Coordinates of C-alpha atoms in Angstrom, one line a residue:
Chain A
M1 CA -0.1 0.1 0.0
S2 CA 1.2 3.5 -0.7
V3 CA 2.0 6.4 1.4
T4 CA -0.5 8.4 -0.2
S5 CA -3.4 5.6 -0.1
I6 CA -2.8 5.7 3.6
R7 CA -2.7 9.3 4.2
E8 CA -6.1 9.7 2.1
T9 CA -8.2 7.3 4.0
P10 CA -8.8 9.2 7.4
R11 CA -9.4 12.3 5.5
S12 CA -12.2 10.7 3.2
R13 CA -13.5 9.0 6.2
K14 CA -13.7 12.3 8.3
R15 CA -15.9 13.8 5.1
I16 CA -18.1 10.9 5.0
D17 CA -18.6 11.3 8.6
G18 CA -19.4 15.2 8.1
W19 CA -22.2 14.0 5.7
R20 CA -23.4 11.0 7.8
W21 CA -24.1 13.7 10.9
A22 CA -25.7 16.1 8.9
G23 CA -28.0 13.6 7.6
R24 CA -28.8 12.3 11.1
I25 CA -29.3 15.4 12.3
F26 CA -31.7 16.3 9.4
L27 CA -33.7 12.7 9.9
F28 CA -34.2 13.7 13.7
L29 CA -35.6 16.9 12.8
M30 CA -38.1 15.7 10.1
L31 CA -39.0 12.8 13.1
L32 CA -39.9 16.0 15.1
Y33 CA -42.0 17.7 12.4
T34 CA -43.6 14.3 11.6
A35 CA -44.4 12.6 14.7
V36 CA -45.0 15.6 17.2
P37 CA -48.3 16.6 15.3
M38 CA -49.5 12.8 15.7
I39 CA -48.1 12.2 19.2
W40 CA -50.0 15.8 20.4
M41 CA -53.2 14.1 18.8
L42 CA -52.8 10.9 20.7
L43 CA -51.8 12.9 24.1
T44 CA -55.0 15.5 23.7
S45 CA -57.4 12.5 23.1
I46 CA -56.6 10.8 26.2
K47 CA -57.1 14.0 28.2
S48 CA -60.3 15.4 30.0
G49 CA -62.2 18.6 28.0
F50 CA -60.8 20.8 31.3
A51 CA -57.2 19.0 31.2
A52 CA -56.9 20.1 27.6
M53 CA -57.7 24.1 28.1
Q54 CA -55.3 24.6 29.9
F55 CA -52.4 27.1 29.7
P56 CA -49.7 26.6 29.8
P57 CA -50.8 23.3 28.2
Q58 CA -50.5 20.2 30.2
W59 CA -47.3 18.6 28.1
W60 CA -48.2 15.3 29.6
P61 CA -51.9 14.4 30.7
A62 CA -51.8 14.4 34.5
E63 CA -54.8 12.5 34.3
P64 CA -55.3 10.2 31.3
T65 CA -58.8 8.9 30.6
L66 CA -60.1 6.8 27.9
A67 CA -63.0 8.6 28.0
S68 CA -63.3 9.7 24.7
Y69 CA -62.9 6.9 23.0
Q70 CA -65.8 5.0 25.3
K71 CA -68.1 7.8 24.2
L72 CA -67.2 7.2 20.8
L73 CA -67.5 3.3 20.8
D74 CA -70.4 3.3 22.7
P75 CA -73.7 2.3 21.0
Q76 CA -76.2 3.2 23.5
N77 CA -74.7 6.9 23.6
S78 CA -75.7 9.3 20.5
V79 CA -72.6 10.2 19.9
G80 CA -71.3 6.8 19.6
Q81 CA -74.2 5.7 17.3
D82 CA -73.3 8.4 14.9
F83 CA -69.4 7.6 14.8
L84 CA -70.0 3.8 14.6
R85 CA -72.2 4.6 11.8
F86 CA -70.2 6.8 10.0
F87 CA -67.3 4.2 10.6
W88 CA -69.5 1.2 8.8
N89 CA -70.6 3.6 6.0
S90 CA -67.1 4.9 5.2
L91 CA -66.0 1.1 5.6
F92 CA -68.8 -0.2 3.1
V93 CA -68.3 2.4 0.6
S94 CA -64.2 2.1 0.3
V95 CA -64.6 -2.0 0.3
C96 CA -67.3 -1.8 -2.8
T97 CA -64.9 0.7 -4.4
T98 CA -61.7 -1.2 -4.1
V99 CA -63.3 -4.4 -5.3
L100 CA -65.0 -2.6 -8.6
A101 CA -61.5 -0.8 -9.3
V102 CA -59.8 -4.2 -9.0
V103 CA -62.1 -6.0 -11.2
V104 CA -62.4 -3.1 -13.9
A105 CA -58.5 -2.2 -13.8
V106 CA -57.0 -5.7 -13.8
P107 CA -58.2 -6.6 -17.4
A108 CA -57.4 -2.7 -18.5
A109 CA -53.9 -2.8 -17.2
Y110 CA -53.3 -6.0 -18.5
A111 CA -54.2 -4.9 -22.3
F112 CA -52.1 -1.6 -21.5
S113 CA -49.3 -3.8 -21.0
R114 CA -49.5 -6.5 -23.3
F115 CA -51.6 -5.7 -26.5
R116 CA -50.9 -3.2 -29.4
F117 CA -54.2 -2.3 -30.7
P118 CA -54.5 1.2 -32.3
G119 CA -55.2 4.3 -29.9
R120 CA -53.7 2.3 -27.0
R121 CA -51.4 5.2 -26.2
F122 CA -53.7 7.8 -26.5
L123 CA -56.1 6.0 -24.3
F124 CA -53.6 5.2 -21.7
F125 CA -52.2 9.0 -21.4
A126 CA -56.1 9.8 -21.1
V127 CA -56.3 7.7 -18.2
L128 CA -53.4 9.3 -16.7
L129 CA -54.5 12.9 -16.9
R130 CA -57.6 11.8 -15.3
N131 CA -55.3 12.4 -12.0
M132 CA -54.6 15.9 -12.7
F133 CA -58.3 16.9 -12.8
P134 CA -59.6 18.0 -9.4
A135 CA -62.8 16.9 -8.0
V136 CA -64.1 20.5 -7.9
I137 CA -64.3 20.4 -11.6
F138 CA -66.6 17.2 -11.7
L139 CA -68.9 18.0 -9.2
V140 CA -71.2 20.0 -10.3
P141 CA -72.0 18.1 -13.4
L142 CA -71.7 14.7 -11.7
F143 CA -74.1 16.3 -9.1
I144 CA -76.5 16.7 -11.7
L145 CA -75.8 13.4 -13.3
M146 CA -76.4 11.6 -9.9
R147 CA -79.6 13.5 -9.7
L148 CA -80.8 12.2 -13.2
L149 CA -79.7 8.9 -11.8
G150 CA -81.5 9.1 -8.7
L151 CA -78.1 8.3 -6.9
V152 CA -78.3 11.4 -4.7
N153 CA -78.0 10.5 -1.2
T154 CA -77.2 6.7 -2.1
H155 CA -73.6 5.2 -1.5
G156 CA -73.4 4.4 -4.9
S157 CA -73.3 7.7 -6.1
L158 CA -70.0 7.7 -3.9
I159 CA -68.8 4.6 -5.1
L160 CA -69.2 5.1 -8.8
T161 CA -67.2 8.7 -8.7
Y162 CA -64.7 7.2 -6.5
L163 CA -64.3 4.8 -9.5
T164 CA -63.5 7.8 -11.6
F165 CA -60.1 8.3 -9.5
G166 CA -59.6 4.8 -8.3
L167 CA -59.6 3.5 -11.5
P168 CA -56.8 5.3 -13.4
L169 CA -54.4 5.2 -10.2
A170 CA -54.9 1.4 -10.2
I171 CA -54.6 0.8 -13.9
W172 CA -51.1 2.9 -14.0
L173 CA -50.4 1.0 -11.1
L174 CA -51.0 -2.4 -12.2
K175 CA -49.7 -1.9 -15.6
G176 CA -46.3 -1.6 -14.1
F177 CA -46.6 -4.9 -12.5
Y178 CA -47.6 -6.6 -15.6
D179 CA -44.6 -4.9 -17.8
N180 CA -42.4 -6.6 -15.2
I181 CA -43.7 -10.0 -15.8
P182 CA -41.8 -11.9 -18.6
V183 CA -44.3 -12.2 -21.8
Q184 CA -42.5 -15.8 -22.4
L185 CA -44.3 -17.3 -19.6
E186 CA -48.0 -16.6 -21.5
Q187 CA -46.3 -17.7 -24.6
A188 CA -45.1 -20.8 -23.4
A189 CA -48.8 -21.4 -21.7
R190 CA -50.1 -20.5 -25.4
I191 CA -47.9 -22.9 -27.1
D192 CA -49.1 -25.4 -24.4
G193 CA -52.9 -24.9 -25.7
A194 CA -54.1 -22.5 -23.5
T195 CA -56.2 -19.5 -25.3
R196 CA -55.2 -16.0 -24.2
F197 CA -57.6 -15.6 -21.7
Q198 CA -56.5 -18.7 -19.7
A199 CA -52.9 -17.8 -20.3
F200 CA -53.8 -14.4 -18.8
F201 CA -56.0 -15.8 -16.0
L202 CA -53.8 -19.0 -14.6
I203 CA -50.4 -17.4 -15.4
V204 CA -50.2 -13.7 -15.3
M205 CA -53.1 -13.0 -12.5
P206 CA -51.2 -15.3 -9.5
L207 CA -48.0 -13.6 -10.1
S208 CA -49.6 -10.4 -9.9
V209 CA -51.3 -10.8 -6.8
P210 CA -48.9 -8.2 -4.9
G211 CA -49.3 -5.6 -7.5
I212 CA -53.3 -6.4 -7.0
I213 CA -52.8 -5.8 -3.4
A214 CA -51.1 -2.6 -3.7
T215 CA -53.6 -1.4 -5.9
A216 CA -56.6 -2.5 -3.5
I217 CA -54.9 -0.6 -0.4
Y218 CA -54.3 2.6 -2.9
S219 CA -57.9 2.3 -3.8
F220 CA -59.0 2.0 -0.2
I221 CA -57.3 4.7 1.2
G222 CA -58.3 6.7 -1.4
A223 CA -62.1 6.2 -0.8
W224 CA -61.8 6.1 3.0
N225 CA -59.9 9.8 3.0
E226 CA -62.4 11.2 0.1
Y227 CA -64.4 14.3 1.5
I228 CA -65.2 16.5 -1.3
F229 CA -68.0 14.5 -2.9
A230 CA -69.1 12.6 0.2
A231 CA -69.9 16.4 1.4
T232 CA -71.9 17.1 -1.5
F233 CA -73.8 14.0 -2.5
L234 CA -74.9 13.2 0.8
T235 CA -77.1 15.0 3.1
K236 CA -79.0 12.5 5.4
N237 CA -77.0 12.1 8.9
E238 CA -77.2 8.5 8.6
Q239 CA -75.6 8.2 4.9
L240 CA -72.2 10.2 6.2
T241 CA -68.9 8.6 5.8
L242 CA -66.2 9.5 8.2
P243 CA -64.5 12.6 7.2
V244 CA -67.7 14.5 6.7
G245 CA -69.3 13.2 9.8
I246 CA -66.7 13.9 12.2
Q247 CA -66.8 17.6 10.2
R248 CA -70.6 18.0 10.9
F249 CA -70.3 16.4 13.9
F250 CA -67.7 18.5 15.6
S251 CA -68.7 22.0 13.7
E252 CA -71.8 22.2 16.5
N253 CA -69.0 21.2 19.4
T254 CA -66.0 22.6 18.6
T255 CA -64.6 22.8 22.0
D256 CA -64.7 19.2 22.4
F257 CA -61.0 18.7 21.4
P258 CA -59.8 15.5 23.1
G259 CA -63.2 14.3 21.2
L260 CA -62.0 15.3 18.1
M261 CA -58.7 14.2 18.4
A262 CA -59.7 10.8 19.8
A263 CA -62.0 10.5 16.3
S264 CA -59.3 11.7 13.9
F265 CA -57.2 9.0 15.7
M266 CA -59.8 6.2 15.1
M267 CA -60.0 7.5 11.4
S268 CA -56.5 7.4 10.8
V269 CA -56.4 3.7 12.5
P270 CA -57.6 1.7 9.6
V271 CA -55.7 3.2 7.0
V272 CA -52.2 3.4 8.8
V273 CA -52.3 -0.4 9.9
L274 CA -53.6 -1.4 6.4
F275 CA -50.5 0.5 5.1
L276 CA -47.8 -0.6 7.7
I277 CA -48.6 -4.3 7.2
L278 CA -48.5 -3.9 3.4
Q279 CA -46.2 -1.0 2.7
K280 CA -43.6 -3.1 0.9
Y281 CA -46.2 -3.8 -1.7
F282 CA -47.3 -0.7 -1.8
V283 CA -44.5 1.6 -1.8
R284 CA -42.9 -0.8 -5.0
A285 CA -46.0 -0.8 -6.9
L286 CA -46.5 3.4 -6.9
T287 CA -42.5 3.7 -7.6
E288 CA -42.4 0.9 -10.6
G289 CA -44.3 2.9 -12.4
A290 CA -42.7 6.4 -12.3
V291 CA -39.1 4.8 -12.3
K292 CA -39.1 2.3 -15.1
H293 CA -42.0 3.7 -16.9
Chain B
M1 CA -42.4 1.1 -31.2
T2 CA -41.4 -1.7 -28.4
V3 CA -40.1 -4.7 -29.3
H4 CA -40.5 -6.6 -26.3
T5 CA -44.5 -7.5 -25.7
G6 CA -47.4 -7.7 -27.7
Y7 CA -48.8 -10.7 -29.6
A8 CA -50.7 -8.3 -31.9
G9 CA -47.2 -6.5 -32.6
S10 CA -45.1 -9.7 -33.4
A11 CA -48.5 -10.9 -35.8
Q12 CA -48.3 -7.6 -37.6
A13 CA -44.6 -8.0 -37.9
V14 CA -44.8 -11.2 -40.1
R15 CA -47.0 -9.7 -42.7
N16 CA -45.1 -7.2 -45.8
K17 CA -47.6 -4.7 -45.7
P18 CA -48.6 -2.5 -42.7
P19 CA -52.3 -2.8 -42.5
G20 CA -54.7 0.1 -42.7
L21 CA -56.0 1.7 -39.4
F22 CA -59.8 -0.1 -39.4
Q23 CA -57.8 -3.4 -40.3
Q24 CA -55.8 -3.0 -37.5
M25 CA -58.4 -1.9 -35.1
W26 CA -60.8 -5.0 -36.4
A27 CA -57.6 -7.1 -35.9
S28 CA -57.4 -6.2 -32.4
R29 CA -60.9 -6.0 -31.6
S30 CA -60.9 -8.5 -28.9
D31 CA -58.1 -6.7 -27.4
Y32 CA -60.9 -3.4 -26.6
L33 CA -62.7 -6.0 -24.8
Y34 CA -60.5 -5.9 -21.9
V35 CA -60.4 -2.0 -22.1
L36 CA -64.2 -1.5 -22.6
P37 CA -65.3 -1.5 -18.9
A38 CA -62.5 1.3 -17.9
I39 CA -63.4 3.2 -21.1
V40 CA -67.4 3.0 -20.0
V41 CA -66.6 4.4 -17.0
M42 CA -64.4 6.9 -17.9
L43 CA -66.6 8.2 -20.4
V44 CA -69.8 8.5 -18.4
V45 CA -68.1 10.3 -15.7
I46 CA -65.1 12.5 -17.1
A47 CA -65.9 13.0 -20.7
Y48 CA -69.5 14.1 -19.7
P49 CA -68.6 16.4 -16.9
I50 CA -65.8 18.2 -19.1
Y51 CA -68.1 18.8 -22.0
Y52 CA -71.0 19.7 -19.1
T53 CA -68.7 22.3 -17.5
V54 CA -67.9 24.1 -20.5
D55 CA -71.2 24.2 -21.6
L56 CA -72.7 25.4 -18.4
S57 CA -69.9 28.3 -18.2
F58 CA -71.9 30.2 -20.8
F59 CA -75.2 30.3 -19.0
R60 CA -76.4 31.8 -15.9
T61 CA -78.4 29.6 -13.8
P62 CA -80.6 30.3 -10.7
P63 CA -79.7 29.2 -7.4
G64 CA -81.2 26.2 -6.8
L65 CA -79.5 24.7 -10.2
Q66 CA -83.0 24.3 -11.8
L67 CA -81.8 23.8 -15.5
R68 CA -84.8 24.5 -17.5
D69 CA -84.2 28.3 -16.4
K70 CA -80.7 28.8 -17.5
V71 CA -79.9 31.7 -19.5
F72 CA -77.6 31.8 -22.4
I73 CA -75.1 35.0 -21.5
G74 CA -71.9 34.2 -24.1
V75 CA -68.7 35.0 -22.3
D76 CA -70.1 37.3 -19.4
N77 CA -68.9 34.7 -16.8
Y78 CA -65.8 35.0 -18.2
T79 CA -65.5 38.7 -18.2
T80 CA -67.0 38.8 -14.7
I81 CA -64.0 36.3 -13.3
L82 CA -61.0 38.4 -15.2
S83 CA -62.7 41.9 -14.3
S84 CA -62.7 40.9 -10.2
D85 CA -59.9 41.8 -7.7
V86 CA -60.9 38.6 -5.9
F87 CA -59.8 36.7 -8.8
W88 CA -56.3 38.3 -8.9
R89 CA -55.8 37.9 -5.3
V90 CA -56.8 34.1 -5.5
T91 CA -54.4 33.4 -8.3
L92 CA -51.5 34.8 -6.3
N93 CA -52.6 32.8 -3.4
T94 CA -52.7 29.8 -5.8
A95 CA -49.2 30.6 -7.3
I96 CA -47.5 30.8 -3.7
W97 CA -49.5 27.8 -2.3
T98 CA -48.3 25.5 -5.2
L99 CA -44.8 26.7 -5.7
A100 CA -43.9 26.9 -2.2
S101 CA -45.7 23.3 -1.2
T102 CA -44.2 22.3 -4.2
V103 CA -40.4 23.3 -3.9
I104 CA -40.4 22.5 -0.1
A105 CA -41.9 19.2 -0.1
F106 CA -39.6 18.0 -2.8
I107 CA -36.7 19.3 -0.9
L108 CA -37.7 17.5 2.3
G109 CA -38.4 14.6 0.6
F110 CA -35.5 14.3 -1.4
A111 CA -32.7 15.0 1.5
S112 CA -35.0 12.5 3.6
A113 CA -34.6 9.9 0.8
L114 CA -31.0 10.7 0.8
A115 CA -30.6 10.5 4.5
L116 CA -32.3 7.0 4.8
H117 CA -30.5 5.4 1.8
R118 CA -27.7 4.3 3.7
D119 CA -28.5 1.7 6.1
F120 CA -28.7 2.0 9.8
G121 CA -30.5 0.4 13.0
G122 CA -33.8 1.3 13.1
R123 CA -34.3 2.6 9.4
A124 CA -37.1 0.8 8.6
I125 CA -39.0 2.2 11.5
L126 CA -38.3 5.7 10.7
R127 CA -39.0 5.7 7.4
A128 CA -42.4 4.3 8.2
I129 CA -43.1 7.1 10.6
L130 CA -42.5 9.6 7.9
I131 CA -44.6 8.0 5.5
I132 CA -47.5 8.2 7.6
P133 CA -48.8 11.9 7.5
W134 CA -49.3 10.9 3.8
V135 CA -51.6 8.2 4.5
I136 CA -54.2 9.4 7.1
S137 CA -56.7 11.1 6.1
A138 CA -56.5 15.2 5.1
V139 CA -59.6 15.6 7.5
A140 CA -57.5 14.2 10.4
A141 CA -54.3 16.3 9.5
S142 CA -56.4 19.3 9.2
Y143 CA -58.1 19.0 12.8
I144 CA -54.9 18.1 14.2
W145 CA -53.0 21.0 13.0
K146 CA -56.1 23.3 13.8
W147 CA -55.8 22.3 17.5
I148 CA -51.8 23.0 17.4
Y149 CA -52.3 26.2 15.8
H150 CA -55.2 26.9 18.3
S151 CA -55.1 30.6 19.4
D152 CA -55.5 29.9 23.0
F153 CA -54.2 26.3 23.7
G154 CA -52.0 25.6 20.8
I155 CA -48.9 23.7 21.8
I156 CA -46.6 25.9 19.1
G157 CA -48.0 29.2 20.6
A158 CA -47.2 28.0 24.1
V159 CA -43.5 26.7 23.3
M160 CA -43.2 30.3 21.6
V161 CA -44.5 32.1 24.7
Q162 CA -42.3 29.6 27.1
L163 CA -39.3 30.3 25.4
G164 CA -40.0 34.3 25.7
L165 CA -40.1 34.7 22.0
V166 CA -43.6 36.2 21.9
A167 CA -45.8 37.6 24.7
R168 CA -48.6 36.2 24.1
Q169 CA -50.3 33.3 21.6
P170 CA -49.9 34.1 18.0
N171 CA -52.9 33.5 16.1
F172 CA -51.7 31.7 13.2
I173 CA -54.6 31.1 11.1
D174 CA -56.7 34.1 11.9
N175 CA -54.3 36.3 10.8
V176 CA -54.3 37.8 7.1
N177 CA -50.6 37.7 7.2
T178 CA -49.6 34.3 8.4
V179 CA -52.5 31.9 7.5
L180 CA -50.9 31.1 4.0
P181 CA -47.5 29.8 5.3
S182 CA -49.2 28.3 8.0
L183 CA -51.3 26.3 6.0
I184 CA -48.3 25.7 3.6
V185 CA -46.4 24.1 6.2
V186 CA -49.3 21.4 7.0
N187 CA -49.6 20.8 3.2
I188 CA -45.8 20.0 3.4
W189 CA -46.1 17.8 6.1
R190 CA -48.7 16.0 4.2
E191 CA -46.9 15.8 0.9
F192 CA -43.2 15.3 1.6
P193 CA -43.1 11.8 2.2
F194 CA -44.4 11.3 -1.7
A195 CA -41.7 12.7 -2.6
M196 CA -39.5 10.7 -0.3
I197 CA -41.1 7.7 -1.5
M198 CA -40.2 8.2 -5.4
V199 CA -36.7 9.4 -4.5
M200 CA -36.2 6.3 -2.7
A201 CA -37.0 4.4 -5.5
G202 CA -34.9 6.0 -8.2
L203 CA -32.0 5.8 -6.0
Q204 CA -32.4 2.2 -6.1
T205 CA -31.9 2.3 -9.8
V206 CA -28.4 4.2 -9.3
P207 CA -25.9 1.4 -10.1
D208 CA -23.2 0.5 -7.2
Q209 CA -20.5 -0.1 -9.6
L210 CA -20.5 3.4 -10.9
L211 CA -20.5 4.7 -7.5
R212 CA -17.8 2.3 -6.4
A213 CA -15.7 3.3 -9.6
A214 CA -16.0 6.9 -8.7
K215 CA -14.7 6.3 -5.2
V216 CA -12.0 4.4 -6.6
D217 CA -11.1 7.3 -8.6
G218 CA -10.8 9.6 -5.8
A219 CA -14.2 11.5 -6.3
S220 CA -15.3 13.1 -2.8
A221 CA -19.0 12.1 -1.7
W222 CA -20.2 15.3 -2.9
Q223 CA -18.7 14.7 -6.4
R224 CA -20.1 11.2 -6.2
F225 CA -23.6 12.4 -5.5
W226 CA -23.4 15.3 -8.2
H227 CA -21.9 13.3 -11.1
V228 CA -23.5 9.9 -10.5
T229 CA -26.2 9.8 -8.2
F230 CA -28.2 13.1 -9.3
P231 CA -28.4 12.4 -13.0
H232 CA -29.6 8.8 -12.0
L233 CA -32.7 10.5 -10.3
R234 CA -33.3 13.2 -12.9
S235 CA -36.2 11.6 -14.8
V236 CA -38.2 10.6 -11.3
S237 CA -37.2 14.3 -9.8
T238 CA -39.3 15.5 -13.1
V239 CA -42.4 13.3 -12.5
T240 CA -42.3 14.2 -8.6
I241 CA -42.4 17.7 -9.4
L242 CA -45.0 17.5 -11.8
L243 CA -47.3 15.2 -9.9
L244 CA -46.9 17.2 -6.7
S245 CA -47.4 20.5 -8.3
V246 CA -50.5 18.8 -9.9
A247 CA -51.7 17.7 -6.2
N248 CA -51.2 21.1 -4.6
F249 CA -52.7 23.2 -7.4
N250 CA -55.4 21.0 -6.8
S251 CA -55.4 20.6 -2.9
F252 CA -59.0 21.1 -1.1
I253 CA -59.6 19.8 1.9
V254 CA -56.5 21.8 4.4
P255 CA -57.4 24.9 3.4
W256 CA -61.0 24.4 3.3
I257 CA -61.5 22.7 6.6
M258 CA -58.7 24.7 8.1
T259 CA -60.3 28.2 7.3
G260 CA -62.8 28.2 4.5
G261 CA -60.8 30.3 2.8
G262 CA -60.4 33.0 5.3
P263 CA -59.7 35.6 6.7
S264 CA -61.0 37.6 4.3
N265 CA -59.6 35.5 1.2
A266 CA -56.6 35.5 2.4
S267 CA -56.2 31.3 1.9
H268 CA -58.4 31.3 -0.5
I269 CA -56.9 29.2 -3.7
W270 CA -58.6 28.4 -6.8
I271 CA -60.5 25.1 -5.7
T272 CA -61.9 26.5 -2.6
H273 CA -62.8 29.6 -4.3
I274 CA -64.8 27.7 -7.0
Y275 CA -66.4 25.2 -4.7
E276 CA -67.3 28.5 -2.6
L277 CA -69.1 29.9 -5.8
A278 CA -70.7 26.8 -6.6
F279 CA -72.0 25.3 -3.2
G280 CA -71.6 28.4 -1.2
R281 CA -73.1 31.3 -3.4
Q282 CA -74.6 29.0 -5.9
R283 CA -73.2 30.9 -8.9
W284 CA -73.0 28.1 -10.8
G285 CA -72.1 29.5 -14.2
V286 CA -69.3 31.5 -12.8
A287 CA -68.2 28.6 -11.1
A288 CA -68.0 26.5 -14.2
A289 CA -66.4 29.3 -16.0
Y290 CA -63.4 29.0 -13.3
S291 CA -63.6 25.5 -13.7
V292 CA -62.9 25.8 -17.6
L293 CA -59.6 28.2 -17.1
L294 CA -58.6 25.5 -14.7
F295 CA -59.0 23.0 -17.1
I296 CA -56.9 24.8 -19.8
I297 CA -54.2 25.6 -17.1
L298 CA -53.9 21.8 -16.3
M299 CA -53.9 20.8 -19.7
M300 CA -50.9 22.7 -20.3
L301 CA -49.1 20.9 -17.3
G302 CA -50.6 17.7 -18.8
Y303 CA -48.6 18.4 -21.9
F304 CA -45.1 18.9 -19.8
Y305 CA -46.0 15.7 -17.5
V306 CA -46.9 13.4 -20.5
K307 CA -43.7 15.0 -22.6
A308 CA -41.9 13.9 -18.9
L309 CA -43.5 10.5 -19.2
S310 CA -42.3 9.9 -22.8
G311 CA -39.0 11.3 -22.1
N312 CA -38.4 8.3 -19.7
E313 CA -39.7 6.2 -22.1
K314 CA -37.3 7.0 -25.0
Q315 CA -34.2 6.9 -22.3
E316 CA -35.2 3.4 -21.5
Q317 CA -35.6 2.1 -25.2
G318 CA -32.1 3.6 -26.4
A319 CA -30.4 2.3 -22.7

């Protein structure tokens, strides 16, 4: 080993250490920025209304209580009745949207990935462009359309609308997955006498299960968190989904911050849990399209 | 055209003369069956609304949205918009909102991705925590931050008071001067994880050999980043920035739930303003005209988006 390389090693290590420390400090600050609001939500949700309204604030709840959660989850209580109903409505709408989005998107994404029919590029970009348009543009015409179809004040109107933004994303995510499954697998099946549909259904489908799971989570999260259409299409209290329900619910009674924080937490739990369990698939699918498009 | 896939493509290659468009379409008629359900859904709920919005923008419609009583007024709705002061105020807000949110969210996401790229203990947990704000509902996020900014019991104000920076709790979101920056902080909180995920994926495509070769050649950490890593992230960065700017331009829930556009329009952006015009003041025609203008702007952004995406495709084919 030469003298220069011995002299250079400690210097370059020092430089890398500088970067590493900068990275660590930065990550710590980002952790604070990200986590403090969520921790504050949790801490507030286990305070009494009185304890939450103090100055200077009680950083740590002196007498933690689960009263807010009990109230929300108690079917005997009118607050709990509403909250649980909103919860089930959200669940119903989100599950229906997810199932339909996957059923419609799987064949479409497969076709966009494998077939070379005329107009394919145009249609695919048309699908992608949908993601660019805000809900507000569609709000008035869809409201009129739903009125025509007699769907105002039904969950059907939401499921149909959520498909419009769920589908393009689902198609985009799934196409990325199909692009990565070798065509040779289907060609081999075709040589063995399978029809094109059989090749798709028996060979490709099972391989794309991770992609389908990712797509399903994405649709579910999108539908679960949607606010603007639900706020417009639904007027009856018993139909509201969680985001709208919580808003209506607390706009009359804004002083109950522990209750509001508990409700926000409960609303976040299903999507965060789903996401944490399946994040590997999810992140892979989301980025596949962008990176190797 | 790509070579790597497609039965239809390979079948065509065998023939001597390229078939006409209609022949091609007829030959691939079974292909269309796969995309038909998707196209039908898209036509009903996308093409029709766009057509309808353009149509409505030339009419005055009574508040109750009785469509039989609508009156054709030409481009009056458009002139009304362009001659109002609120329009320019809201446009400026939208520009600040979109630019600041996009640039800062991207920088924070990019830096987080770089810092998370090297392996260390607890990396997976840290990454998961950083992504959570992006997953939870925007409505919940708005309420959490509304509570954090609360003018009597908010935690940020309390810390500032305790440190002696201010005499009494600042009123973050009821103040014309601070409301927009305060909302941008919330928006960035929700969006930097998206940039982070995208850049992390991009980092995985940077070839290790190149980095090692650069190291052997004596390139510093910064030089390696600038000459090897960064060029590989260019296309993913373009797509991410475009997606972020579109999402920010279109964001609704955070400003709507937190302030409803107030105080005195200081936090109204285009989307919340359109919503208020339509469902608050029931000025359907004006709202539709706004939507058409919005549509035109987004089509231009969309043009760049498609160009960026096809740029990636070409790059891949060339490689």
